[in-house]
Coordinates of C-alpha atoms in Angstrom, one line a residue:
Chain A
M175 CA 1.5 41.3 15.9
M176 CA -1.8 41.0 14.1
D177 CA -0.2 39.5 11.1
S178 CA 1.6 36.7 13.0
E179 CA -1.7 36.0 14.8
K180 CA -3.4 35.7 11.5
A181 CA -0.7 33.5 10.1
R182 CA -0.9 31.2 13.1
R183 CA -4.6 30.9 12.8
A184 CA -4.3 30.1 9.1
K185 CA -1.8 27.4 10.0
T186 CA -4.0 25.9 12.7
I187 CA -6.9 25.8 10.2
S188 CA -4.8 24.1 7.5
H189 CA -3.6 21.6 10.1
I190 CA -7.1 20.8 11.2
I191 CA -8.1 20.2 7.5
M192 CA -5.1 18.1 7.0
I193 CA -5.7 16.0 10.0
A194 CA -9.3 15.5 8.9
V195 CA -8.1 14.4 5.4
L196 CA -5.6 12.1 7.0
I197 CA -8.1 10.5 9.3
V198 CA -10.5 9.8 6.3
L199 CA -7.6 8.3 4.3
L200 CA -6.5 6.2 7.2
I201 CA -10.0 4.8 7.6
L202 CA -10.0 4.0 3.9
F203 CA -6.6 2.3 4.3
I204 CA -7.7 0.1 7.1
F205 CA -11.2 -0.5 5.7
P206 CA -10.4 -4.0 4.4
F207 CA -9.0 -4.9 7.9
I208 CA -12.1 -3.5 9.5
M209 CA -14.3 -5.6 7.2
V210 CA -12.4 -8.7 8.2
V211 CA -12.6 -8.0 11.9
I212 CA -16.3 -7.2 12.1
N213 CA -17.2 -10.3 10.0
V214 CA -15.0 -12.8 11.5
F215 CA -17.2 -13.0 14.6
K216 CA -20.3 -13.7 12.7
T217 CA -22.0 -16.8 11.4
K218 CA -21.8 -17.7 7.8
A219 CA -25.5 -16.7 7.2
D220 CA -24.9 -13.3 8.8
I221 CA -21.9 -12.6 6.7
T222 CA -23.8 -13.4 3.5
S223 CA -26.9 -11.5 4.4
N224 CA -25.2 -8.3 5.6
P225 CA -21.4 -8.0 5.7
L226 CA -21.6 -4.3 6.7
A227 CA -23.5 -4.9 10.0
L228 CA -21.3 -4.6 13.1
V229 CA -23.1 -7.5 14.8
G230 CA -24.9 -10.3 13.0
K231 CA -28.5 -11.4 13.7
H232 CA -27.3 -14.6 15.2
G233 CA -25.0 -12.7 17.5
F234 CA -21.4 -12.9 18.3
T235 CA -19.5 -16.1 17.7
L236 CA -16.0 -17.4 18.1
K237 CA -16.7 -20.6 16.4
N238 CA -14.8 -19.7 13.2
F239 CA -11.4 -19.7 15.0
P240 CA -11.0 -23.2 16.4
K241 CA -12.2 -24.6 13.1
A242 CA -9.8 -22.5 11.1
I243 CA -6.9 -23.3 13.4
D244 CA -7.7 -26.9 13.0
K245 CA -8.3 -27.0 9.2
M246 CA -5.3 -24.8 8.4
N247 CA -3.1 -26.7 10.7
F248 CA -2.3 -23.2 12.1
W249 CA 0.3 -24.1 14.7
Q250 CA 2.3 -26.3 12.5
T251 CA 2.1 -23.8 9.6
I252 CA 3.2 -20.8 11.8
G253 CA 6.0 -23.0 13.2
N254 CA 7.2 -23.8 9.7
S255 CA 7.2 -20.1 8.8
A256 CA 9.0 -19.2 11.9
F257 CA 11.6 -21.9 11.4
V258 CA 12.4 -21.0 7.8
T259 CA 12.3 -17.3 8.4
T260 CA 14.5 -17.3 11.6
I261 CA 17.2 -19.7 10.4
S262 CA 17.4 -18.0 6.9
T263 CA 17.6 -14.5 8.4
V264 CA 20.3 -15.4 10.9
L265 CA 22.4 -17.2 8.3
I266 CA 21.9 -14.3 5.8
V267 CA 23.2 -11.8 8.4
L268 CA 26.2 -13.9 9.4
L269 CA 27.2 -15.0 5.9
S270 CA 26.6 -11.6 4.1
A271 CA 28.5 -9.6 6.8
M272 CA 31.5 -11.9 6.5
C273 CA 31.4 -11.8 2.8
A274 CA 31.0 -8.1 2.7
Y275 CA 34.0 -7.7 5.0
V276 CA 36.3 -9.5 2.7
V277 CA 35.1 -8.0 -0.6
T278 CA 35.2 -4.5 1.0
R279 CA 38.5 -4.6 2.8
Y280 CA 40.3 -6.6 0.1
S281 CA 38.5 -5.1 -2.8
E282 CA 41.7 -5.2 -4.9
W283 CA 41.7 -9.0 -4.9
K284 CA 40.4 -10.5 -8.2
A285 CA 38.0 -12.9 -6.4
S286 CA 36.5 -10.1 -4.4
K287 CA 36.0 -7.9 -7.5
L288 CA 34.4 -10.8 -9.4
L289 CA 32.1 -11.9 -6.6
F290 CA 31.0 -8.4 -5.7
T291 CA 30.4 -7.3 -9.3
A292 CA 28.4 -10.5 -10.0
M293 CA 26.3 -9.9 -6.8
I294 CA 25.5 -6.3 -7.7
A295 CA 24.6 -7.2 -11.3
S296 CA 22.4 -10.1 -10.2
M297 CA 20.3 -7.8 -8.1
V298 CA 18.3 -6.7 -11.2
V299 CA 17.4 -10.3 -12.1
P300 CA 13.9 -11.1 -11.0
F301 CA 12.9 -14.4 -9.5
Q302 CA 10.8 -15.3 -12.5
V303 CA 13.9 -15.8 -14.6
L304 CA 15.4 -18.2 -12.2
M305 CA 12.4 -20.2 -11.0
I306 CA 12.2 -22.6 -14.0
P307 CA 15.9 -23.6 -13.9
L308 CA 15.7 -23.9 -10.1
V309 CA 12.9 -26.4 -10.3
S310 CA 14.7 -28.2 -13.1
I311 CA 18.0 -28.5 -11.2
Y312 CA 16.9 -29.0 -7.6
G313 CA 13.7 -31.0 -8.5
G314 CA 14.7 -32.8 -11.6
T315 CA 18.4 -33.4 -11.4
L316 CA 19.1 -33.4 -7.6
G317 CA 15.6 -34.4 -6.3
I318 CA 16.0 -32.4 -3.1
L319 CA 12.8 -30.3 -3.3
N320 CA 10.3 -30.8 -0.4
H321 CA 12.9 -30.1 2.3
R322 CA 12.9 -27.0 4.5
W323 CA 16.7 -26.8 4.3
T324 CA 16.5 -26.6 0.5
L325 CA 14.2 -23.6 0.9
I326 CA 16.5 -22.0 3.5
F327 CA 19.5 -22.6 1.2
M328 CA 17.7 -20.8 -1.7
H329 CA 16.4 -18.0 0.5
I330 CA 20.0 -17.4 1.5
G331 CA 21.3 -17.5 -2.0
F332 CA 18.7 -15.0 -3.2
S333 CA 19.0 -12.5 -0.3
L334 CA 22.8 -12.4 -0.1
S335 CA 23.5 -9.9 -2.9
M336 CA 21.4 -7.1 -1.4
A337 CA 22.6 -7.8 2.1
V338 CA 26.3 -7.9 1.0
F339 CA 25.7 -4.6 -0.8
I340 CA 24.3 -2.9 2.2
F341 CA 26.9 -4.3 4.6
S342 CA 29.7 -3.3 2.3
G343 CA 28.5 0.3 2.3
A344 CA 28.3 0.3 6.1
I345 CA 31.8 -1.2 6.5
R346 CA 33.3 1.2 4.1
S347 CA 31.8 4.3 5.7
N348 CA 31.2 3.5 9.3
I349 CA 34.0 1.2 10.5
P350 CA 37.3 3.1 11.0
L351 CA 40.3 1.2 9.5
E352 CA 42.5 2.3 12.4
L353 CA 40.4 0.2 14.8
E354 CA 41.2 -2.9 12.8
E355 CA 44.9 -2.0 12.5
A356 CA 45.0 -1.6 16.2
A357 CA 43.5 -5.0 16.7
D358 CA 46.0 -6.4 14.2
I359 CA 48.9 -5.0 16.1
D360 CA 47.5 -6.4 19.3
G361 CA 47.8 -9.8 17.7
C362 CA 44.2 -10.5 16.6
S363 CA 43.7 -12.7 13.6
K364 CA 41.4 -11.4 10.8
W365 CA 38.8 -13.8 12.1
Q366 CA 39.0 -12.4 15.6
T367 CA 39.1 -8.8 14.4
F368 CA 36.0 -9.4 12.4
W369 CA 33.9 -11.0 15.1
R370 CA 35.2 -8.9 18.1
I371 CA 35.5 -5.5 16.4
V372 CA 33.7 -5.2 13.1
F373 CA 30.6 -7.3 13.6
P374 CA 29.5 -5.6 16.9
L375 CA 29.9 -2.2 15.2
L376 CA 27.5 -3.2 12.4
K377 CA 24.5 -3.5 14.8
P378 CA 22.3 -0.8 13.1
T379 CA 22.9 -2.4 9.7
I380 CA 22.2 -5.8 11.1
A381 CA 18.9 -4.6 12.4
T382 CA 18.0 -3.2 8.9
I383 CA 18.9 -6.5 7.2
V384 CA 17.0 -8.6 9.8
I385 CA 13.9 -6.5 9.3
I386 CA 13.8 -6.3 5.5
D387 CA 14.7 -10.0 5.0
A388 CA 12.5 -11.4 7.8
M389 CA 9.5 -9.5 6.4
A390 CA 10.3 -10.6 2.8
L391 CA 10.8 -14.2 3.7
W392 CA 7.8 -14.5 6.0
N393 CA 5.5 -13.2 3.2
D394 CA 7.2 -14.9 0.3
Y395 CA 4.9 -17.1 -1.7
L396 CA 6.3 -18.1 -5.1
L397 CA 9.6 -19.7 -4.1
P398 CA 8.2 -21.7 -1.1
S399 CA 5.3 -22.8 -3.2
L400 CA 7.7 -24.3 -5.8
V401 CA 10.0 -25.9 -3.2
L402 CA 7.5 -27.2 -0.6
G403 CA 4.9 -29.5 -2.0
R404 CA 4.1 -31.5 1.2
K405 CA 1.3 -30.2 3.4
E406 CA 3.1 -30.6 6.6
L407 CA 5.9 -28.3 5.4
Y408 CA 3.6 -25.4 4.3
T409 CA 4.4 -21.8 5.3
I410 CA 1.6 -19.4 6.0
P411 CA 1.2 -17.9 2.5
I412 CA 1.1 -21.4 0.8
A413 CA -1.3 -22.8 3.5
M414 CA -3.5 -19.7 3.0
Q415 CA -3.6 -20.3 -0.8
S416 CA -4.5 -23.9 -0.5
F417 CA -6.9 -23.3 2.4
Y418 CA -8.8 -20.7 0.3
G419 CA -9.1 -23.2 -2.6
T420 CA -10.7 -25.8 -0.3
Y421 CA -13.0 -23.6 1.8
T422 CA -14.0 -20.8 -0.5
T423 CA -17.7 -21.1 0.4
D424 CA -17.2 -21.2 4.1
I425 CA -16.4 -17.5 4.3
G426 CA -16.4 -17.2 8.1
L427 CA -13.7 -19.8 8.2
V428 CA -11.7 -18.0 5.5
L429 CA -11.8 -14.7 7.3
A430 CA -10.7 -16.4 10.6
A431 CA -7.7 -17.9 8.7
L432 CA -6.9 -14.6 7.1
L433 CA -7.0 -12.8 10.4
L434 CA -4.8 -15.5 12.0
A435 CA -2.3 -15.2 9.2
M436 CA -2.1 -11.4 9.6
L437 CA -2.0 -11.2 13.4
P438 CA 1.6 -12.3 14.2
I439 CA 3.2 -9.6 12.0
L440 CA 0.7 -6.9 13.1
I441 CA 1.4 -7.6 16.7
L442 CA 5.2 -7.5 16.0
F443 CA 4.7 -4.2 14.2
M444 CA 3.0 -2.6 17.2
F445 CA 6.0 -3.3 19.4
L446 CA 8.8 -2.7 16.8
Q447 CA 7.1 0.0 14.8
R448 CA 10.0 2.5 14.9
F449 CA 12.6 -0.1 14.0
I450 CA 10.6 -1.6 11.2
I451 CA 9.9 1.8 9.6
E452 CA 13.6 2.9 9.9
G453 CA 14.8 -0.5 8.7
V454 CA 12.6 -0.4 5.6
V455 CA 13.6 3.1 4.7
A456 CA 17.3 2.4 5.1
G457 CA 17.0 -0.8 3.0
A458 CA 15.1 1.0 0.2
V459 CA 17.3 4.0 0.0
K460 CA 20.5 2.1 0.0
G461 CA 19.3 -0.6 -2.2
Chain R
M249 CA 48.7 -16.5 -2.5
S250 CA 47.5 -19.3 -0.3
Y251 CA 47.0 -16.8 2.5
K252 CA 44.7 -14.8 0.3
V253 CA 42.8 -17.8 -0.8
G254 CA 42.5 -18.9 2.8
I255 CA 41.1 -15.6 4.1
F256 CA 38.8 -15.3 1.1
M257 CA 37.4 -18.8 1.5
Q258 CA 37.1 -18.4 5.3
F259 CA 35.0 -15.3 5.0
A260 CA 33.2 -15.5 1.6
G261 CA 33.4 -19.2 0.8
V262 CA 30.0 -20.3 2.0
A263 CA 28.3 -17.1 0.7
A264 CA 29.9 -17.5 -2.7
F265 CA 28.8 -21.2 -2.8
C266 CA 25.2 -20.4 -2.0
F267 CA 25.1 -17.5 -4.4
I268 CA 26.6 -19.5 -7.3
C269 CA 24.3 -22.5 -6.7
V270 CA 21.1 -20.4 -6.4
V271 CA 21.7 -17.5 -8.7
I272 CA 24.5 -17.9 -11.2
L273 CA 24.1 -21.6 -12.2
P274 CA 20.3 -21.3 -12.7
L275 CA 20.8 -18.1 -14.7
F276 CA 23.1 -19.8 -17.2
Y277 CA 21.2 -23.1 -17.0
G278 CA 18.0 -21.2 -17.7
L279 CA 19.6 -19.7 -20.8
Y280 CA 20.4 -23.3 -21.9
L281 CA 16.9 -24.4 -21.2
T282 CA 15.5 -21.9 -23.7
F283 CA 17.2 -23.9 -26.5
T284 CA 15.5 -27.2 -25.4
S285 CA 12.0 -28.5 -25.3
W286 CA 11.8 -29.9 -21.8
D287 CA 8.4 -31.0 -20.5
G288 CA 9.4 -31.1 -16.8
V289 CA 9.2 -34.9 -16.5
S290 CA 11.4 -36.6 -19.1
K291 CA 15.0 -37.3 -18.5
T292 CA 16.1 -35.9 -21.9
K293 CA 16.0 -32.3 -22.9
P294 CA 15.9 -32.3 -26.7
F295 CA 17.8 -29.4 -28.3
V296 CA 15.5 -27.4 -30.5
G297 CA 17.5 -24.3 -31.4
L298 CA 15.6 -21.1 -31.5
A299 CA 12.2 -22.7 -31.6
N300 CA 11.2 -21.4 -28.2
Y301 CA 12.0 -17.9 -29.2
A302 CA 9.9 -18.3 -32.3
A303 CA 7.2 -19.7 -30.1
T304 CA 7.5 -16.7 -27.7
F305 CA 7.1 -14.3 -30.6
A306 CA 4.1 -16.2 -31.9
D307 CA 2.5 -16.6 -28.5
T308 CA -0.3 -14.0 -28.8
D309 CA -1.5 -14.6 -25.2
F310 CA 2.0 -13.7 -24.0
W311 CA 2.0 -10.4 -25.8
V312 CA -1.5 -9.6 -24.7
S313 CA -0.4 -10.3 -21.1
I314 CA 2.6 -8.0 -21.7
G315 CA 0.3 -5.3 -23.0
R316 CA -2.0 -5.7 -20.0
T317 CA 1.0 -5.5 -17.7
F318 CA 2.0 -2.2 -19.3
F319 CA -1.5 -0.9 -18.8
Y320 CA -1.6 -2.1 -15.2
S321 CA 1.9 -0.8 -14.4
F322 CA 1.4 2.6 -16.0
F323 CA -1.6 3.4 -13.9
A324 CA -0.4 1.7 -10.8
V325 CA 3.0 3.4 -10.8
I326 CA 1.6 6.9 -11.4
L327 CA -1.2 6.6 -8.8
V328 CA 1.0 4.9 -6.2
N329 CA 3.5 7.8 -6.5
I330 CA 0.9 10.6 -6.5
V331 CA -0.8 9.1 -3.4
A332 CA 2.5 8.4 -1.7
F333 CA 3.8 11.9 -2.3
L334 CA 0.7 13.6 -1.1
L335 CA 0.6 11.4 2.0
A336 CA 4.3 12.2 2.7
Y337 CA 3.6 15.9 2.2
M338 CA 0.8 15.8 4.8
V339 CA 2.7 13.7 7.4
T340 CA 5.7 15.9 7.3
S341 CA 3.8 19.2 7.6
G342 CA 4.0 19.1 11.4
V343 CA 0.5 18.0 12.1
K344 CA -0.3 16.2 15.4
G345 CA 0.3 12.5 15.4
Q346 CA 2.2 12.3 12.2
N347 CA 4.2 9.3 13.4
F348 CA 0.9 7.5 14.1
F349 CA -0.3 8.3 10.5
R350 CA 3.0 7.1 9.0
A351 CA 2.7 3.8 10.8
G352 CA -0.9 3.4 9.9
F353 CA -0.4 4.0 6.1
F354 CA 2.4 1.5 6.2
V355 CA 0.4 -1.3 7.6
P356 CA -0.7 -2.9 4.2
N357 CA 2.9 -3.4 3.4
L358 CA 3.5 -5.7 6.3
I359 CA 1.2 -8.3 4.9
G360 CA 2.1 -10.6 2.0
G361 CA 0.4 -10.4 -1.4
I362 CA -1.5 -13.7 -1.1
V363 CA -3.2 -12.7 2.2
L364 CA -3.9 -9.2 0.9
G365 CA -5.4 -10.5 -2.3
F366 CA -7.9 -12.7 -0.4
V367 CA -8.8 -9.9 2.0
W368 CA -9.6 -7.6 -0.9
K369 CA -11.4 -10.4 -2.7
F370 CA -13.8 -10.5 0.3
V371 CA -14.2 -6.7 0.3
F372 CA -15.0 -6.6 -3.5
N373 CA -17.2 -9.6 -3.6
R374 CA -19.2 -8.9 -0.4
A375 CA -18.8 -5.5 1.2
F376 CA -18.7 -3.6 -2.2
V377 CA -21.8 -5.4 -3.3
A378 CA -23.6 -4.8 0.0
I379 CA -22.8 -1.1 -0.2
G380 CA -24.2 -1.1 -3.8
N381 CA -27.4 -2.8 -2.7
S382 CA -28.0 -0.7 0.3
L383 CA -27.4 2.6 -1.6
N384 CA -29.2 1.2 -4.6
I385 CA -26.3 2.0 -7.0
E386 CA -26.8 -0.1 -10.1
A387 CA -23.0 -0.2 -11.0
M388 CA -22.1 -1.5 -7.6
K389 CA -24.6 -4.4 -7.3
N390 CA -22.2 -6.9 -8.9
S391 CA -18.7 -7.6 -7.8
P392 CA -16.2 -5.6 -9.8
L393 CA -14.1 -8.8 -10.0
S394 CA -16.6 -10.4 -12.3
T395 CA -16.1 -8.0 -15.2
T396 CA -13.0 -7.6 -17.4
G397 CA -12.5 -3.9 -16.8
G398 CA -13.4 -4.2 -13.1
A399 CA -10.8 -6.9 -12.4
M400 CA -8.1 -4.7 -13.8
F401 CA -9.4 -1.7 -11.8
C402 CA -9.3 -3.9 -8.7
L403 CA -5.7 -4.9 -9.3
I404 CA -4.6 -1.3 -9.7
L405 CA -6.5 -0.2 -6.6
V406 CA -4.9 -2.9 -4.5
A407 CA -1.5 -2.0 -5.9
V408 CA -2.0 1.6 -4.8
W409 CA -3.2 0.6 -1.4
Q410 CA -0.3 -1.9 -1.0
Y411 CA 2.6 0.3 -2.0
A412 CA 1.5 3.9 -1.2
G413 CA 2.5 3.6 2.4
Y414 CA 5.9 2.2 1.6
M415 CA 6.7 4.8 -1.0
M416 CA 5.4 7.4 1.4
L417 CA 8.2 6.5 3.8
I418 CA 10.8 7.0 1.1
Y419 CA 9.3 10.4 0.2
V420 CA 9.2 11.3 3.9
A421 CA 12.9 10.5 4.1
G422 CA 13.3 12.8 1.0
F423 CA 11.4 15.6 2.6
M424 CA 13.4 15.4 5.8
S425 CA 16.8 15.3 4.0
V426 CA 16.1 18.7 2.4
D427 CA 17.6 21.4 4.6
Q428 CA 14.7 23.4 6.1
S429 CA 16.8 26.6 5.9
L430 CA 16.3 26.4 2.1
R431 CA 12.6 26.8 2.6
E432 CA 13.1 29.7 5.0
A433 CA 15.5 31.3 2.4
A434 CA 12.9 30.9 -0.3
K435 CA 10.3 32.5 1.9
V436 CA 12.5 35.4 2.7
D437 CA 12.9 35.9 -1.1
G438 CA 9.1 36.2 -1.3
C439 CA 7.9 32.7 -2.0
T440 CA 4.7 31.4 -0.5
N441 CA 4.9 28.1 1.4
Q442 CA 3.4 26.3 -1.6
Q443 CA 5.9 27.9 -4.0
A444 CA 8.8 27.0 -1.8
T445 CA 7.6 23.4 -1.9
R446 CA 7.0 23.4 -5.7
F447 CA 10.2 25.2 -6.8
V448 CA 12.7 24.4 -4.1
I449 CA 11.9 21.3 -2.1
I450 CA 10.5 19.1 -4.9
P451 CA 13.5 19.6 -7.2
M452 CA 15.8 18.7 -4.3
M453 CA 13.9 15.4 -3.9
R454 CA 14.7 14.1 -7.3
T455 CA 16.6 11.1 -5.9
S456 CA 13.5 10.0 -3.9
F457 CA 11.4 10.1 -7.1
V458 CA 13.9 8.1 -9.0
T459 CA 14.1 5.5 -6.2
C460 CA 10.3 5.2 -5.8
L461 CA 9.6 5.0 -9.5
F462 CA 12.3 2.3 -10.0
L463 CA 10.9 0.3 -7.1
T464 CA 7.2 0.6 -8.2
I465 CA 8.0 -0.1 -11.9
T466 CA 10.0 -3.3 -11.1
R467 CA 7.4 -4.5 -8.6
C468 CA 4.4 -3.9 -10.8
F469 CA 6.0 -5.5 -13.8
M470 CA 6.8 -8.7 -11.9
V471 CA 3.6 -8.9 -9.8
Y472 CA 2.4 -12.4 -9.2
D473 CA 1.0 -13.0 -5.6
V474 CA -1.8 -10.5 -5.7
N475 CA -2.7 -11.4 -9.2
L476 CA -3.0 -15.0 -8.2
S477 CA -5.1 -14.5 -5.0
L478 CA -7.2 -11.5 -6.0
T479 CA -8.3 -12.4 -9.5
G480 CA -6.5 -15.7 -10.4
G481 CA -6.5 -14.4 -14.0
E482 CA -10.3 -14.4 -14.1
P483 CA -12.7 -13.6 -15.6
Y484 CA -12.0 -15.6 -18.7
N485 CA -8.2 -15.2 -18.3
S486 CA -8.7 -11.4 -18.9
S487 CA -6.5 -10.4 -15.9
V488 CA -3.5 -12.7 -16.4
L489 CA -0.5 -10.4 -16.1
A490 CA 2.9 -11.3 -17.7
A491 CA 4.4 -13.1 -14.6
M492 CA 1.4 -15.3 -14.3
H493 CA 1.5 -16.1 -17.9
V494 CA 5.1 -17.2 -17.6
Y495 CA 4.2 -19.3 -14.6
N496 CA 1.3 -21.0 -16.4
Q497 CA 3.3 -21.6 -19.5
A498 CA 6.0 -23.5 -17.6
F499 CA 4.2 -25.1 -14.7
T500 CA 0.7 -25.6 -15.9
Y501 CA 1.2 -26.3 -19.6
K502 CA 4.7 -27.9 -19.0
N503 CA 6.4 -25.9 -21.8
Y504 CA 9.5 -25.2 -19.7
G505 CA 11.6 -24.0 -22.6
T506 CA 9.1 -21.5 -23.9
G507 CA 8.3 -20.4 -20.4
Q508 CA 11.9 -19.7 -19.7
A509 CA 12.3 -17.8 -23.0
E510 CA 9.3 -15.7 -22.1
A511 CA 10.6 -15.0 -18.7
L512 CA 13.8 -13.7 -20.2
V513 CA 12.0 -11.5 -22.6
L514 CA 9.9 -10.1 -19.8
F515 CA 13.0 -9.5 -17.7
I516 CA 14.7 -7.6 -20.5
I517 CA 11.6 -5.4 -21.1
C518 CA 11.4 -4.6 -17.4
A519 CA 15.1 -4.0 -17.1
V520 CA 15.2 -1.6 -20.1
I521 CA 12.3 0.4 -18.7
G522 CA 13.8 0.5 -15.2
M523 CA 17.2 1.6 -16.4
W524 CA 15.8 4.1 -18.9
Q525 CA 13.8 5.7 -16.1
V526 CA 16.8 5.9 -13.8
R527 CA 18.9 7.5 -16.5
V528 CA 16.3 10.1 -17.4
G529 CA 15.7 10.8 -13.8
R530 CA 19.3 11.2 -12.9
K531 CA 20.0 13.5 -15.8
G532 CA 18.5 16.5 -14.1
E533 CA 19.5 15.7 -10.6
V534 CA 20.2 18.8 -8.5
A535 CA 23.3 18.4 -6.3
A536 CA 22.5 19.1 -2.7

């Protein structure tokens, strides 16, 4: 009795220490965000004189926001990001699920084998190896850079392999073949079987793909910066990079822009926390 | 036959087209580009044989940037994984609010490298210096980004901060996949809790270690965004990592052929290290 009491107390103490350590670490982890938040409401002079003060000498100001929204073209930029991310993600899900279906269920076909093997092998190729030829082909030869649809097309091409790989695993292990055979007997075509039976059953995997691809595309910088050269097409990361170059000295403005760039995804995370965390883990472990 | 072709095209046609246009063609075209001296503007791409590979081997800046990338990746990978593992250990030990902590540590990963880099630039240039001044610590009175060693230190620190939460989630999944009855059995056999973790749980988590190491190695080796926004290669080009060097070689100096050859060399180095790590890691895998 005494012993278990002692063990319990030791456990409580170790838990308290651990919570204390975790709180300290968490504060360190969000320290950069805290710095942004406390300084964004100050005037430029106050940020320069004391960035650590909670409130500046000149008091609380919201002035940085309207100016940043205006100079960064915030609404258009966020619209561009949303447009590219949404359309690319939806098309990636549809196309990769269809493709995964045929390469998994008809894996004995030569075309299936070839495509699937090429996709798996291509997953190790980093973007840096493809960026120069991409610019050469799409910019030099075809001259179709500077269109959002070109960017969407490329996002799809780059994200397919991973998505097909994950969908293929899900189809192989989670969709009973008997179900498809039953649909077949009932007179469904392959097309109908896929959309009515298989696709709805892939919901958890669809969620995983949506989360990892939407996050990656929303934050992507290098590819969009090579494809989109016109200001009115900029997505958030490119706009941020160019904004910083222009307004480096106006630090309050920069911080407001940074906060605005982070807010949408942070708000989304608050609501979809569980899904995002599960999706990311599922994507990493299977990938 | 035509039935097969029909079904295949119906389901995989568009996907295959996108994939071939965006990945396969550029891959082979890129290989061809390494044998030309294209400047990015002219219509002709003169064939130059192996000159670009010779230029790659003679390009000291490239090899210096590779060396720097090794240094950066070595420390970043080790520190990310140590921090991530310790975090995972703490947030699976059953303390109150562990889901809250997991979400909190993951937050840096939600935000793109460009934005993160600028946020940290502000912290290093302003907050860090302000702390140094108010505590009167000589070493902290100048921004660490203004010195050669400091800029590298900042890059590594930001990598740890950025990836630790993500890798923590994978280690958490690893911890949870190990059957807890094994821990109980080890304790019955006389292990302390720490010994059970060290000799039973950790060996069972080998797959998590291999996954995390692979992900961190490939990411660190190819890092570009944070490098661009946090240091921009400064001071005096002392923090240009390999991916940035390749980008500059092609798009700033307009040596597309050499840039592509260097990109290929970088990719091969990265792939060899990644594969080697996976092979070594898998060798001693314990079957669950």
